[in-house]
Amino acid sequence: DADVTQTPRNRITKTGKRIMLECSQTKGHDRMYWYRQDPGLGLRLIYYSFDVKDINKGEISDGYSVSRQAQAKFSLSLESAIPNQTALYFCATSDLGLAGLDEQFFGPGTRLTVL
Amino acid sequence: QKEVEQNSGPLSVPEGAIASLNCTYSDRGSQSFFWYRQYSGKSPELIMSIYSNGDKEDGRFTAQLNKASQYVSLLIRDSQPSDSATYLCAVSRSNDYKLSFGAGTTVTVRA
């Protein structure tokens, strides 16, 4: 089974709809992240959480919210979807290892289209 | 200035050649550096991490870090068609361990 799973894998929705993307992990990592990827722009951080009680905004948090339901679950919501939120969304997890390297591991992604 | 910049590419190399990818970063306090490989439509996959100046080798991959020049590179030796992908450079800031990503360099290995 995959260590990091995301649901749904693909979603088409309409402008103004509320959408939730879910991420679950079995890696036992404390840190979880949500990114979006747009062609030519690389990965941009939306929100991140270093533990269940810690939620932080990333560089592009406007229009998004998150919930850390448990160590293993981190959900991203689009309260009122708009077309420029059409993108590929990735969840990632990490744990600060002994070497001090915060290596992040990515889920398979959710392709979201907002019409 | 972007925090992390990579060669815009695309980079086309013949099979068996060396592919050289470059990345520069703006935050002099950056501590950890990563290379991810991303196949089209797939998620990024970590292939190398480095945090000390010098070279780090793993199979056909070598990462090179020069903190004084704020430069990190990835060499792919004996390039194979399966190496055709987009390579993302990522840099971890010194105070919060969040990653900043470059836009990526697309590599095509010609058979």
PDB file of C-alpha atoms in Angstrom:
ATOM      1  CA  ASP A   1       0.000   0.000   0.000  1.00  0.00           C
ATOM      2  CA  ALA A   2       1.124   3.540  -0.736  1.00  0.00           C
ATOM      3  CA  ASP A   3       2.606   5.457   2.207  1.00  0.00           C
ATOM      4  CA  VAL A   4       0.840   8.698   1.270  1.00  0.00           C
ATOM      5  CA  THR A   5      -2.600   8.569  -0.325  1.00  0.00           C
ATOM      6  CA  GLN A   6      -4.774  11.328  -1.689  1.00  0.00           C
ATOM      7  CA  THR A   7      -8.456  11.331  -2.533  1.00  0.00           C
ATOM      8  CA  PRO A   8      -9.927  12.032  -4.963  1.00  0.00           C
ATOM      9  CA  ARG A   9      -7.319  11.577  -7.696  1.00  0.00           C
ATOM     10  CA  ASN A  10      -9.283  13.643 -10.180  1.00  0.00           C
ATOM     11  CA  ARG A  11     -12.099  16.105  -9.653  1.00  0.00           C
ATOM     12  CA  ILE A  12     -14.023  18.413 -11.922  1.00  0.00           C
ATOM     13  CA  THR A  13     -16.197  20.989 -10.223  1.00  0.00           C
ATOM     14  CA  LYS A  14     -17.934  24.271 -10.877  1.00  0.00           C
ATOM     15  CA  THR A  15     -17.136  27.789  -9.758  1.00  0.00           C
ATOM     16  CA  GLY A  16     -18.451  28.510  -6.270  1.00  0.00           C
ATOM     17  CA  LYS A  17     -18.553  24.905  -5.072  1.00  0.00           C
ATOM     18  CA  ARG A  18     -16.865  23.797  -1.856  1.00  0.00           C
ATOM     19  CA  ILE A  19     -14.277  21.101  -2.385  1.00  0.00           C
ATOM     20  CA  MET A  20     -12.294  18.992   0.060  1.00  0.00           C
ATOM     21  CA  LEU A  21      -9.128  17.135  -0.808  1.00  0.00           C
ATOM     22  CA  GLU A  22      -7.958  14.506   1.630  1.00  0.00           C
ATOM     23  CA  CYS A  23      -4.543  13.164   2.474  1.00  0.00           C
ATOM     24  CA  SER A  24      -3.647  10.179   4.626  1.00  0.00           C
ATOM     25  CA  GLN A  25      -0.248   8.755   5.490  1.00  0.00           C
ATOM     26  CA  THR A  26       1.059   5.606   7.111  1.00  0.00           C
ATOM     27  CA  LYS A  27       4.657   6.804   7.417  1.00  0.00           C
ATOM     28  CA  GLY A  28       4.185   7.991  11.001  1.00  0.00           C
ATOM     29  CA  HIS A  29       5.477  11.443  10.089  1.00  0.00           C
ATOM     30  CA  ASP A  30       4.521  14.467  12.160  1.00  0.00           C
ATOM     31  CA  ARG A  31       4.822  17.033   9.385  1.00  0.00           C
ATOM     32  CA  MET A  32       2.349  17.359   6.546  1.00  0.00           C
ATOM     33  CA  TYR A  33       2.115  19.823   3.675  1.00  0.00           C
ATOM     34  CA  TRP A  34      -0.189  20.872   0.856  1.00  0.00           C
ATOM     35  CA  TYR A  35       1.260  22.156  -2.425  1.00  0.00           C
ATOM     36  CA  ARG A  36      -0.169  23.135  -5.752  1.00  0.00           C
ATOM     37  CA  GLN A  37       1.666  22.777  -9.033  1.00  0.00           C
ATOM     38  CA  ASP A  38       1.028  24.873 -12.096  1.00  0.00           C
ATOM     39  CA  PRO A  39       2.909  24.550 -15.401  1.00  0.00           C
ATOM     40  CA  GLY A  40       6.104  26.626 -15.339  1.00  0.00           C
ATOM     41  CA  LEU A  41       5.649  27.687 -11.717  1.00  0.00           C
ATOM     42  CA  GLY A  42       6.909  24.686  -9.840  1.00  0.00           C
ATOM     43  CA  LEU A  43       5.470  23.634  -6.511  1.00  0.00           C
ATOM     44  CA  ARG A  44       4.048  26.295  -4.203  1.00  0.00           C
ATOM     45  CA  LEU A  45       3.258  25.729  -0.564  1.00  0.00           C
ATOM     46  CA  ILE A  46      -0.358  26.328   0.488  1.00  0.00           C
ATOM     47  CA  TYR A  47      -0.416  25.205   4.133  1.00  0.00           C
ATOM     48  CA  TYR A  48       1.712  23.087   6.414  1.00  0.00           C
ATOM     49  CA  SER A  49       1.389  21.444   9.787  1.00  0.00           C
ATOM     50  CA  PHE A  50       4.228  20.320  12.028  1.00  0.00           C
ATOM     51  CA  ASP A  51       1.909  18.459  14.408  1.00  0.00           C
ATOM     52  CA  VAL A  52      -1.805  18.036  15.098  1.00  0.00           C
ATOM     53  CA  LYS A  53      -2.101  21.344  16.979  1.00  0.00           C
ATOM     54  CA  ASP A  54       0.077  23.330  14.583  1.00  0.00           C
ATOM     55  CA  ILE A  55      -1.277  24.844  11.344  1.00  0.00           C
ATOM     56  CA  ASN A  56       0.621  27.412   9.296  1.00  0.00           C
ATOM     57  CA  LYS A  57      -0.034  29.366   6.142  1.00  0.00           C
ATOM     58  CA  GLY A  58       2.271  28.907   3.194  1.00  0.00           C
ATOM     59  CA  GLU A  59       2.969  31.331   0.399  1.00  0.00           C
ATOM     60  CA  ILE A  60      -0.429  31.020  -1.340  1.00  0.00           C
ATOM     61  CA  SER A  61      -3.040  30.276   1.358  1.00  0.00           C
ATOM     62  CA  ASP A  62      -5.754  32.716   0.218  1.00  0.00           C
ATOM     63  CA  GLY A  63      -8.897  30.852  -0.820  1.00  0.00           C
ATOM     64  CA  TYR A  64      -7.861  27.665   0.997  1.00  0.00           C
ATOM     65  CA  SER A  65      -8.269  26.222   4.467  1.00  0.00           C
ATOM     66  CA  VAL A  66      -6.981  23.056   6.110  1.00  0.00           C
ATOM     67  CA  SER A  67      -7.787  20.675   8.903  1.00  0.00           C
ATOM     68  CA  ARG A  68      -5.384  18.310  10.663  1.00  0.00           C
ATOM     69  CA  GLN A  69      -7.769  15.677  11.977  1.00  0.00           C
ATOM     70  CA  ALA A  70      -5.066  13.359  13.270  1.00  0.00           C
ATOM     71  CA  GLN A  71      -1.356  12.796  12.884  1.00  0.00           C
ATOM     72  CA  ALA A  72      -2.091  10.780   9.759  1.00  0.00           C
ATOM     73  CA  LYS A  73      -4.734  12.979   8.126  1.00  0.00           C
ATOM     74  CA  PHE A  74      -4.537  16.451   6.633  1.00  0.00           C
ATOM     75  CA  SER A  75      -7.364  17.878   4.528  1.00  0.00           C
ATOM     76  CA  LEU A  76      -7.390  20.859   2.189  1.00  0.00           C
ATOM     77  CA  SER A  77     -10.612  22.746   1.481  1.00  0.00           C
ATOM     78  CA  LEU A  78     -11.489  25.225  -1.204  1.00  0.00           C
ATOM     79  CA  GLU A  79     -14.383  27.148   0.309  1.00  0.00           C
ATOM     80  CA  SER A  80     -15.624  28.578  -2.974  1.00  0.00           C
ATOM     81  CA  ALA A  81     -13.697  27.224  -5.922  1.00  0.00           C
ATOM     82  CA  ILE A  82     -12.644  29.532  -8.743  1.00  0.00           C
ATOM     83  CA  PRO A  83     -11.141  28.654 -12.150  1.00  0.00           C
ATOM     84  CA  ASN A  84      -7.613  29.835 -11.279  1.00  0.00           C
ATOM     85  CA  GLN A  85      -7.512  27.141  -8.606  1.00  0.00           C
ATOM     86  CA  THR A  86      -7.357  24.594 -11.400  1.00  0.00           C
ATOM     87  CA  ALA A  87      -4.071  22.811 -10.731  1.00  0.00           C
ATOM     88  CA  LEU A  88      -2.381  19.643  -9.587  1.00  0.00           C
ATOM     89  CA  TYR A  89      -2.442  19.377  -5.791  1.00  0.00           C
ATOM     90  CA  PHE A  90       0.069  17.376  -3.810  1.00  0.00           C
ATOM     91  CA  CYS A  91       0.191  16.351  -0.194  1.00  0.00           C
ATOM     92  CA  ALA A  92       3.600  15.646   1.321  1.00  0.00           C
ATOM     93  CA  THR A  93       4.911  14.378   4.635  1.00  0.00           C
ATOM     94  CA  SER A  94       8.234  14.595   6.411  1.00  0.00           C
ATOM     95  CA  ASP A  95       9.990  13.827   9.626  1.00  0.00           C
ATOM     96  CA  LEU A  96      13.146  15.523  10.805  1.00  0.00           C
ATOM     97  CA  GLY A  97      15.586  12.651  10.721  1.00  0.00           C
ATOM     98  CA  LEU A  98      18.765  12.098  12.672  1.00  0.00           C
ATOM     99  CA  ALA A  99      20.801  13.817   9.983  1.00  0.00           C
ATOM    100  CA  GLY A 100      18.665  16.920  10.323  1.00  0.00           C
ATOM    101  CA  LEU A 101      17.379  16.526   6.787  1.00  0.00           C
ATOM    102  CA  ASP A 102      13.686  17.245   6.425  1.00  0.00           C
ATOM    103  CA  GLU A 103      13.082  14.999   3.434  1.00  0.00           C
ATOM    104  CA  GLN A 104       9.561  15.306   2.080  1.00  0.00           C
ATOM    105  CA  PHE A 105       7.640  12.460   0.461  1.00  0.00           C
ATOM    106  CA  PHE A 106       4.769  13.173  -1.868  1.00  0.00           C
ATOM    107  CA  GLY A 107       1.383  11.603  -2.440  1.00  0.00           C
ATOM    108  CA  PRO A 108       0.166  10.770  -5.958  1.00  0.00           C
ATOM    109  CA  GLY A 109      -1.608  14.091  -6.430  1.00  0.00           C
ATOM    110  CA  THR A 110      -5.136  15.305  -7.151  1.00  0.00           C
ATOM    111  CA  ARG A 111      -5.896  16.891 -10.479  1.00  0.00           C
ATOM    112  CA  LEU A 112      -8.558  19.546  -9.854  1.00  0.00           C
ATOM    113  CA  THR A 113     -10.412  21.350 -12.610  1.00  0.00           C
ATOM    114  CA  VAL A 114     -12.719  24.255 -11.776  1.00  0.00           C
ATOM    115  CA  LEU A 115     -15.065  25.199 -14.582  1.00  0.00           C
TER     116      LEU A 115
ATOM    117  CA  GLN B   1      14.638  37.406  -7.588  1.00  0.00           C
ATOM    118  CA  LYS B   2      13.224  33.925  -7.256  1.00  0.00           C
ATOM    119  CA  GLU B   3      14.347  31.981  -4.208  1.00  0.00           C
ATOM    120  CA  VAL B   4      15.394  28.954  -6.256  1.00  0.00           C
ATOM    121  CA  GLU B   5      16.304  29.135  -9.926  1.00  0.00           C
ATOM    122  CA  GLN B   6      17.070  26.305 -12.326  1.00  0.00           C
ATOM    123  CA  ASN B   7      18.171  26.070 -15.967  1.00  0.00           C
ATOM    124  CA  SER B   8      14.994  26.613 -17.939  1.00  0.00           C
ATOM    125  CA  GLY B   9      15.665  23.678 -20.258  1.00  0.00           C
ATOM    126  CA  PRO B  10      14.597  21.554 -21.898  1.00  0.00           C
ATOM    127  CA  LEU B  11      17.837  19.622 -21.846  1.00  0.00           C
ATOM    128  CA  SER B  12      18.326  16.965 -24.484  1.00  0.00           C
ATOM    129  CA  VAL B  13      21.188  14.482 -24.120  1.00  0.00           C
ATOM    130  CA  PRO B  14      22.082  11.291 -26.008  1.00  0.00           C
ATOM    131  CA  GLU B  15      21.839   7.979 -24.247  1.00  0.00           C
ATOM    132  CA  GLY B  16      24.998   7.237 -22.291  1.00  0.00           C
ATOM    133  CA  ALA B  17      25.996  10.894 -21.928  1.00  0.00           C
ATOM    134  CA  ILE B  18      26.160  13.004 -18.780  1.00  0.00           C
ATOM    135  CA  ALA B  19      23.240  15.294 -18.034  1.00  0.00           C
ATOM    136  CA  SER B  20      24.167  18.337 -15.940  1.00  0.00           C
ATOM    137  CA  LEU B  21      21.491  20.259 -14.056  1.00  0.00           C
ATOM    138  CA  ASN B  22      22.101  23.509 -12.202  1.00  0.00           C
ATOM    139  CA  CYS B  23      20.314  25.298  -9.408  1.00  0.00           C
ATOM    140  CA  THR B  24      21.021  28.549  -7.569  1.00  0.00           C
ATOM    141  CA  TYR B  25      19.332  29.826  -4.418  1.00  0.00           C
ATOM    142  CA  SER B  26      19.049  33.216  -2.791  1.00  0.00           C
ATOM    143  CA  ASP B  27      18.857  32.465   0.944  1.00  0.00           C
ATOM    144  CA  ARG B  28      22.451  32.244   2.169  1.00  0.00           C
ATOM    145  CA  GLY B  29      21.251  30.575   5.360  1.00  0.00           C
ATOM    146  CA  SER B  30      19.789  27.578   3.541  1.00  0.00           C
ATOM    147  CA  GLN B  31      20.813  24.318   5.118  1.00  0.00           C
ATOM    148  CA  SER B  32      19.443  21.369   3.159  1.00  0.00           C
ATOM    149  CA  PHE B  33      19.180  20.746  -0.554  1.00  0.00           C
ATOM    150  CA  PHE B  34      17.180  18.194  -2.480  1.00  0.00           C
ATOM    151  CA  TRP B  35      16.700  16.921  -6.000  1.00  0.00           C
ATOM    152  CA  TYR B  36      13.368  15.430  -7.004  1.00  0.00           C
ATOM    153  CA  ARG B  37      12.502  13.627 -10.210  1.00  0.00           C
ATOM    154  CA  GLN B  38       8.994  14.009 -11.599  1.00  0.00           C
ATOM    155  CA  TYR B  39       7.649  12.006 -14.496  1.00  0.00           C
ATOM    156  CA  SER B  40       4.845  13.599 -16.479  1.00  0.00           C
ATOM    157  CA  GLY B  41       1.578  13.422 -14.553  1.00  0.00           C
ATOM    158  CA  LYS B  42       3.235  11.812 -11.524  1.00  0.00           C
ATOM    159  CA  SER B  43       4.328  13.033  -8.130  1.00  0.00           C
ATOM    160  CA  PRO B  44       7.850  14.238  -7.285  1.00  0.00           C
ATOM    161  CA  GLU B  45      10.189  11.496  -6.135  1.00  0.00           C
ATOM    162  CA  LEU B  46      13.180  12.291  -3.929  1.00  0.00           C
ATOM    163  CA  ILE B  47      16.407  11.120  -5.558  1.00  0.00           C
ATOM    164  CA  MET B  48      19.154  13.022  -3.741  1.00  0.00           C
ATOM    165  CA  SER B  49      19.622  15.096  -0.618  1.00  0.00           C
ATOM    166  CA  ILE B  50      22.764  16.977   0.382  1.00  0.00           C
ATOM    167  CA  TYR B  51      23.664  19.371   3.169  1.00  0.00           C
ATOM    168  CA  SER B  52      27.471  19.614   3.182  1.00  0.00           C
ATOM    169  CA  ASN B  53      29.714  21.280   0.659  1.00  0.00           C
ATOM    170  CA  GLY B  54      31.201  18.912  -1.866  1.00  0.00           C
ATOM    171  CA  ASP B  55      29.962  15.928  -3.809  1.00  0.00           C
ATOM    172  CA  LYS B  56      27.550  13.175  -2.873  1.00  0.00           C
ATOM    173  CA  GLU B  57      27.209  10.161  -5.126  1.00  0.00           C
ATOM    174  CA  ASP B  58      24.379   7.644  -5.306  1.00  0.00           C
ATOM    175  CA  GLY B  59      24.539   5.246  -8.214  1.00  0.00           C
ATOM    176  CA  ARG B  60      24.525   7.219 -11.451  1.00  0.00           C
ATOM    177  CA  PHE B  61      23.576  10.430  -9.652  1.00  0.00           C
ATOM    178  CA  THR B  62      25.994  12.954  -8.145  1.00  0.00           C
ATOM    179  CA  ALA B  63      24.889  16.043  -6.275  1.00  0.00           C
ATOM    180  CA  GLN B  64      27.348  18.897  -5.844  1.00  0.00           C
ATOM    181  CA  LEU B  65      26.925  21.694  -3.321  1.00  0.00           C
ATOM    182  CA  ASN B  66      28.812  24.969  -3.042  1.00  0.00           C
ATOM    183  CA  LYS B  67      27.296  27.109  -0.297  1.00  0.00           C
ATOM    184  CA  ALA B  68      29.701  30.005  -0.890  1.00  0.00           C
ATOM    185  CA  SER B  69      28.440  30.303  -4.454  1.00  0.00           C
ATOM    186  CA  GLN B  70      24.855  29.353  -3.439  1.00  0.00           C
ATOM    187  CA  TYR B  71      24.865  26.690  -6.075  1.00  0.00           C
ATOM    188  CA  VAL B  72      23.780  23.065  -6.201  1.00  0.00           C
ATOM    189  CA  SER B  73      23.974  20.766  -9.188  1.00  0.00           C
ATOM    190  CA  LEU B  74      22.949  17.275 -10.211  1.00  0.00           C
ATOM    191  CA  LEU B  75      24.898  15.108 -12.620  1.00  0.00           C
ATOM    192  CA  ILE B  76      23.308  12.069 -14.211  1.00  0.00           C
ATOM    193  CA  ARG B  77      25.954   9.748 -15.625  1.00  0.00           C
ATOM    194  CA  ASP B  78      25.284   7.170 -18.329  1.00  0.00           C
ATOM    195  CA  SER B  79      21.896   8.747 -19.021  1.00  0.00           C
ATOM    196  CA  GLN B  80      19.111   6.325 -19.885  1.00  0.00           C
ATOM    197  CA  PRO B  81      15.774   6.940 -21.629  1.00  0.00           C
ATOM    198  CA  SER B  82      14.137   6.212 -18.258  1.00  0.00           C
ATOM    199  CA  ASP B  83      15.862   9.329 -16.892  1.00  0.00           C
ATOM    200  CA  SER B  84      13.664  11.474 -19.130  1.00  0.00           C
ATOM    201  CA  ALA B  85      11.697  13.546 -16.629  1.00  0.00           C
ATOM    202  CA  THR B  86      11.520  16.948 -14.986  1.00  0.00           C
ATOM    203  CA  TYR B  87      14.051  17.477 -12.198  1.00  0.00           C
ATOM    204  CA  LEU B  88      13.119  19.792  -9.345  1.00  0.00           C
ATOM    205  CA  CYS B  89      15.633  21.488  -7.092  1.00  0.00           C
ATOM    206  CA  ALA B  90      14.390  22.206  -3.567  1.00  0.00           C
ATOM    207  CA  VAL B  91      16.023  24.170  -0.782  1.00  0.00           C
ATOM    208  CA  SER B  92      15.201  24.120   2.897  1.00  0.00           C
ATOM    209  CA  ARG B  93      15.443  27.370   4.790  1.00  0.00           C
ATOM    210  CA  SER B  94      17.503  27.558   7.883  1.00  0.00           C
ATOM    211  CA  ASN B  95      14.815  28.502  10.365  1.00  0.00           C
ATOM    212  CA  ASP B  96      11.678  26.601   9.506  1.00  0.00           C
ATOM    213  CA  TYR B  97      12.581  23.667   7.278  1.00  0.00           C
ATOM    214  CA  LYS B  98       9.990  24.537   4.627  1.00  0.00           C
ATOM    215  CA  LEU B  99      11.003  23.709   1.093  1.00  0.00           C
ATOM    216  CA  SER B 100      11.245  26.207  -1.734  1.00  0.00           C
ATOM    217  CA  PHE B 101      11.173  24.636  -5.179  1.00  0.00           C
ATOM    218  CA  GLY B 102      12.613  25.696  -8.481  1.00  0.00           C
ATOM    219  CA  ALA B 103      10.407  25.539 -11.559  1.00  0.00           C
ATOM    220  CA  GLY B 104      12.215  22.414 -12.768  1.00  0.00           C
ATOM    221  CA  THR B 105      14.358  21.389 -15.714  1.00  0.00           C
ATOM    222  CA  THR B 106      12.982  18.903 -18.214  1.00  0.00           C
ATOM    223  CA  VAL B 107      15.491  16.328 -19.421  1.00  0.00           C
ATOM    224  CA  THR B 108      15.032  14.204 -22.528  1.00  0.00           C
ATOM    225  CA  VAL B 109      17.423  11.327 -23.139  1.00  0.00           C
ATOM    226  CA  ARG B 110      17.617  10.419 -26.829  1.00  0.00           C
ATOM    227  CA  ALA B 111      18.035   6.731 -27.614  1.00  0.00           C
TER     228      ALA B 111
END
